[in-house]
Tab-separated table of C-alpha atoms in Angstrom:
chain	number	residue	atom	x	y	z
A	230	UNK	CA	225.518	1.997	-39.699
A	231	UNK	CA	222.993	-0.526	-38.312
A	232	UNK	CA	223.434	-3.993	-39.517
A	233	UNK	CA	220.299	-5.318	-37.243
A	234	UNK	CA	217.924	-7.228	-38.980
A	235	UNK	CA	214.681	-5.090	-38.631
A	236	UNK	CA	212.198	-7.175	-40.888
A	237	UNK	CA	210.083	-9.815	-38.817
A	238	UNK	CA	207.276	-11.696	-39.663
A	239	UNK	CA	204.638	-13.394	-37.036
A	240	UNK	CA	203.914	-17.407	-37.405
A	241	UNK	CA	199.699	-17.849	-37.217
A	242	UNK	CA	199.365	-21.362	-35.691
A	243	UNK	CA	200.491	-24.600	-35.013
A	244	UNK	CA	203.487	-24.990	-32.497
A	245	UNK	CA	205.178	-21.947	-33.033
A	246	UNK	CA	202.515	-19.491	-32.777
A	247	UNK	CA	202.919	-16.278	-32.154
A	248	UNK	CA	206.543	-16.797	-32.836
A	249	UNK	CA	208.491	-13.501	-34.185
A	250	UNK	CA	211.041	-14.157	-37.037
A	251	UNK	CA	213.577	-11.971	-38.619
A	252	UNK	CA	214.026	-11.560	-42.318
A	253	UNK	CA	216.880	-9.661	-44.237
A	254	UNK	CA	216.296	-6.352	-46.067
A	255	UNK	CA	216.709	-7.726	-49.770
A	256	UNK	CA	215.016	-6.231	-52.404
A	257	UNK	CA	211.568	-8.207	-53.737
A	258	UNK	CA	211.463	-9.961	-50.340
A	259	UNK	CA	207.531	-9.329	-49.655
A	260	UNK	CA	206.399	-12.396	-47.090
A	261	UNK	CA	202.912	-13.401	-47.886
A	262	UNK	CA	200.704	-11.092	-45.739
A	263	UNK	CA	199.297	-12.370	-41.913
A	264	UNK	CA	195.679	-12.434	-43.500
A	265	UNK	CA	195.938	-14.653	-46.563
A	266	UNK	CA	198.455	-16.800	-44.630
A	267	UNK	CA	196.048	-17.323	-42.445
A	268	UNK	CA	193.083	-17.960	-45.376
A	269	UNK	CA	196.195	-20.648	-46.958
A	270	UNK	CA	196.672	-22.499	-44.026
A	271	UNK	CA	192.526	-22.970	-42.916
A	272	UNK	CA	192.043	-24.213	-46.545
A	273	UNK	CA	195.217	-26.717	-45.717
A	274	UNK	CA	194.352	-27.745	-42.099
A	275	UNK	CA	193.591	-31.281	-43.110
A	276	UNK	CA	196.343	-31.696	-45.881
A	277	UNK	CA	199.110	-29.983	-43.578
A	278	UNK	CA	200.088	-32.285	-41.168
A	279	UNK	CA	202.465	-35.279	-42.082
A	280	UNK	CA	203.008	-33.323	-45.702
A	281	UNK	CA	206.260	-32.893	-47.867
A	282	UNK	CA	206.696	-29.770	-48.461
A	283	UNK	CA	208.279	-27.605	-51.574
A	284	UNK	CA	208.650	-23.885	-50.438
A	285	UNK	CA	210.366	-23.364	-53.893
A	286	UNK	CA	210.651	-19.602	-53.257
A	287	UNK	CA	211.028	-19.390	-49.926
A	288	UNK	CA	211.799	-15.193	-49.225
A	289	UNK	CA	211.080	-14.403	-45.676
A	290	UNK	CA	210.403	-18.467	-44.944
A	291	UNK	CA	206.872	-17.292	-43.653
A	292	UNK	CA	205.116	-20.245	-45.916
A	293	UNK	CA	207.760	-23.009	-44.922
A	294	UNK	CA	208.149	-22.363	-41.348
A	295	UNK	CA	203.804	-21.846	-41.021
A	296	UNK	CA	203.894	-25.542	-42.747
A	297	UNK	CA	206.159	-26.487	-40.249
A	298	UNK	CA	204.233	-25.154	-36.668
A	299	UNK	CA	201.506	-27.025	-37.951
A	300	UNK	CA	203.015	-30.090	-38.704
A	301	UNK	CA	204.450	-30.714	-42.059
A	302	UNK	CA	206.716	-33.557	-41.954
A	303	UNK	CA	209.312	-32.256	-44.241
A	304	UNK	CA	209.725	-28.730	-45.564
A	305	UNK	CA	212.389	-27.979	-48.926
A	306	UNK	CA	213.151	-24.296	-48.419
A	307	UNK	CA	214.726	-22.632	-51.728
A	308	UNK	CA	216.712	-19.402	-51.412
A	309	UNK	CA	218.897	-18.058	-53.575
A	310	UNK	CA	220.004	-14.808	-51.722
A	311	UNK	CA	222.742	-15.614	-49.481
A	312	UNK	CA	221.971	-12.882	-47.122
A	313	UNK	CA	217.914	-14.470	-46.586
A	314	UNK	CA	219.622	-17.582	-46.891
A	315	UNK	CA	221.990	-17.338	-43.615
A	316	UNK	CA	218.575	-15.676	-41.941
A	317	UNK	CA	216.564	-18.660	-42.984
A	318	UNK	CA	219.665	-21.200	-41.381
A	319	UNK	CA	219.623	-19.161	-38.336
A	320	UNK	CA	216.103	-19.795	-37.666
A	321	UNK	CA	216.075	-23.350	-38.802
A	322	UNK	CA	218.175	-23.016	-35.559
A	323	UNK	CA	216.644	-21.039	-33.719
A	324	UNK	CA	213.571	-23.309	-34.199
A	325	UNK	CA	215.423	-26.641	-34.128
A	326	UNK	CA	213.482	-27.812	-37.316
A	327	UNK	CA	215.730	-30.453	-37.875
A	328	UNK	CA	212.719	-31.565	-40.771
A	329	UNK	CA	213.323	-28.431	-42.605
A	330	UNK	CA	216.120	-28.296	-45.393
A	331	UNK	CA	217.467	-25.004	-47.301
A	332	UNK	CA	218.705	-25.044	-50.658
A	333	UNK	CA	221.342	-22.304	-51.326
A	334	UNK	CA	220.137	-22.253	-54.965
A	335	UNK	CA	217.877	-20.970	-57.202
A	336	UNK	CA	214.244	-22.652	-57.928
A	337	UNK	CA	215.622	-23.648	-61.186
A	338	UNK	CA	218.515	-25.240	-59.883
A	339	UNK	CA	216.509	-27.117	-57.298
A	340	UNK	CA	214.330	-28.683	-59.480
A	341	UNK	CA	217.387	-29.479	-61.793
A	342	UNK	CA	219.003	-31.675	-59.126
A	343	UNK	CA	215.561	-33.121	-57.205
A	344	UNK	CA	215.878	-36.992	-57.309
A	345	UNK	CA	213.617	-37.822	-60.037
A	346	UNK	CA	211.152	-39.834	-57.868
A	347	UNK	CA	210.797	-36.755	-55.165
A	348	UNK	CA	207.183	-36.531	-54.983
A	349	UNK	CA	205.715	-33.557	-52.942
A	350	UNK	CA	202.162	-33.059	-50.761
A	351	UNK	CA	202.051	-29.119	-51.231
A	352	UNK	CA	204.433	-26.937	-52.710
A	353	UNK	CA	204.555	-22.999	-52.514
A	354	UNK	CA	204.794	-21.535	-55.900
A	355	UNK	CA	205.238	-17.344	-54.746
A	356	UNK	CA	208.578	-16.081	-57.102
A	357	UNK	CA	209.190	-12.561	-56.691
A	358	UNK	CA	206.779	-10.748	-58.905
A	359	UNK	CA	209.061	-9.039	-61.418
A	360	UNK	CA	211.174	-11.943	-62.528
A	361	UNK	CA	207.814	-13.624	-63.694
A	362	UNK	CA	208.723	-17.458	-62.788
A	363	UNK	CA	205.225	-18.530	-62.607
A	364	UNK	CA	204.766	-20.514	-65.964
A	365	UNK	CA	208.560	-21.921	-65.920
A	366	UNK	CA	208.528	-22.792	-62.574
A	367	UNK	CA	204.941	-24.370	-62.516
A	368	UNK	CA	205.869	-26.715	-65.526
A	369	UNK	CA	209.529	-27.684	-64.131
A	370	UNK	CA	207.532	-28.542	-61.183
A	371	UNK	CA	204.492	-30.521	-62.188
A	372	UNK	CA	206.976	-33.551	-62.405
A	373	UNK	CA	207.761	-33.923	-58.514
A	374	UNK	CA	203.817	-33.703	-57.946
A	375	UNK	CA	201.623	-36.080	-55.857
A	376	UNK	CA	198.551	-36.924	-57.857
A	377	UNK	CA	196.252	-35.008	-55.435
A	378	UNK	CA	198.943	-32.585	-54.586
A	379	UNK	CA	198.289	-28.841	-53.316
A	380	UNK	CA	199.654	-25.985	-54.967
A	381	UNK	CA	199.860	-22.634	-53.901
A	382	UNK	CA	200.382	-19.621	-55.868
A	383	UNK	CA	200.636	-16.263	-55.587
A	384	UNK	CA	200.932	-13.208	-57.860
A	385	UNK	CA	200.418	-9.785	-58.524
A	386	UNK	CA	197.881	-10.525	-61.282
A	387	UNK	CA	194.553	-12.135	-61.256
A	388	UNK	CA	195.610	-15.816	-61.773
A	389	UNK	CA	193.511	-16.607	-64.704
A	390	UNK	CA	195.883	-14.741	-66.270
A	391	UNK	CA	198.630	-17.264	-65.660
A	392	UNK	CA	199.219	-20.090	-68.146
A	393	UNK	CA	199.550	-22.824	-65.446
A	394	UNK	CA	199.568	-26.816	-66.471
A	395	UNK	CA	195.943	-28.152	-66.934
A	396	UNK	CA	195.810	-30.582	-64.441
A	397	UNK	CA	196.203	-28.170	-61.697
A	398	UNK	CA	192.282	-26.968	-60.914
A	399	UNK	CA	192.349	-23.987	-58.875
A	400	UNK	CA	190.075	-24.817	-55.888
A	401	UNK	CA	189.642	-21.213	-53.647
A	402	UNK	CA	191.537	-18.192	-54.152
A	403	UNK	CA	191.699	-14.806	-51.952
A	404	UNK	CA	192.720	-11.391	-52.668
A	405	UNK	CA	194.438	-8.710	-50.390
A	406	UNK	CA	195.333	-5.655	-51.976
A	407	UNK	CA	197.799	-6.600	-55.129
A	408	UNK	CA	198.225	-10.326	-53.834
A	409	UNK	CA	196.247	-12.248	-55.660
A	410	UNK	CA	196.550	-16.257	-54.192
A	411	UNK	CA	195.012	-19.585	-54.957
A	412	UNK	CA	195.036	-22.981	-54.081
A	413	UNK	CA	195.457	-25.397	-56.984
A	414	UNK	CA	195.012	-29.028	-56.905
A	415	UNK	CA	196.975	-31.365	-59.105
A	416	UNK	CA	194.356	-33.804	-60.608
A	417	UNK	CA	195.480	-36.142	-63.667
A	418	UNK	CA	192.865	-37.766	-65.522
């Protein structure tokens, strides 16, 4: 039997372009696709660099390590899987992103046991489609927010169809085949 890790995904930009990554085979695990990674990160260019970052669901890593190359200053990667999980610490090392952190844990847990006065820049809300984490996850989250913070999410849905917290106002949103994705900005009145 071959135990190789087939599954890779590209990085877009920043330092590590080009860069090939493996993933494991685990069932859900669908990295955000090359073309609305690509969309995410031009509508972040400005709000990238020198962010804290949230990857709450972090799959592949393809979100966490694109924040990252282009210059996130501190990326929370959550994986629950322990299979993805040893791929994501390998190329933590691989990369030497001594800035990135991975979370053996689920979402949940992770935002259980965040220090109540973590405050993120942008955080990645993308759970595997059929557990249907948005609404949970997007409330347990709003806490550890930035007035002004980024969120992305994306789902299988159209996202109007999502009963996210009102003070996130989606500001663009892309579509690419079932993916539907958006950029939300947290704005408190």
């Amino acid at each position: 039997m071959n135990n190789r890790i087939k599954n890779q995904l590209r990085i877009i930009g920043g330092e590590w372009k080009r860069r090939v990554l493996p993933f494991a085979d685990v069932d859900g695990l669908r990295p955000t696709p090359d073309r609305v990674r690509e969309t995410l990160f031009n509508w972040l260019m400005w709000d990238i660099q020198n962010a804290h970052v949230l990857d709450l669901c972090a799959g592949s890593g393809a979100l966490g390590f694109e924040a990252l190359s282009r210059g996130a200053r501190q990326v929370i990667m959550v994986e629950p899987n322990p299979k993805q999980a040893k791929v994501l610490k390998d190329n933590i090392q691989l990369l030497k992103a001594e800035n990135c952190q991975l979370k053996l844990q689920t979402a949940q847990q992770t935002l259980l046991s965040l220090n109540e006065n973590e405050q993120f820049d942008v955080v990645f809300l993308d759970p595997p489609y059929s557990l249907n984490l948005w609404e949970e996850l997007a409330e347990k989250v709003d806490q550890y927010l930035k007035n002004d913070a980024f969120i992305y999410v994306e789902a299988d849905r159209p996202l109007h169809q999502l009963t996210l917290p009102s003070t996130w106002q989606l500001q663009k949103q892309t579509r690419a085949g079932v993916v539907h994705a958006g950029l939300f900005k947290k704005q408190t009145v």
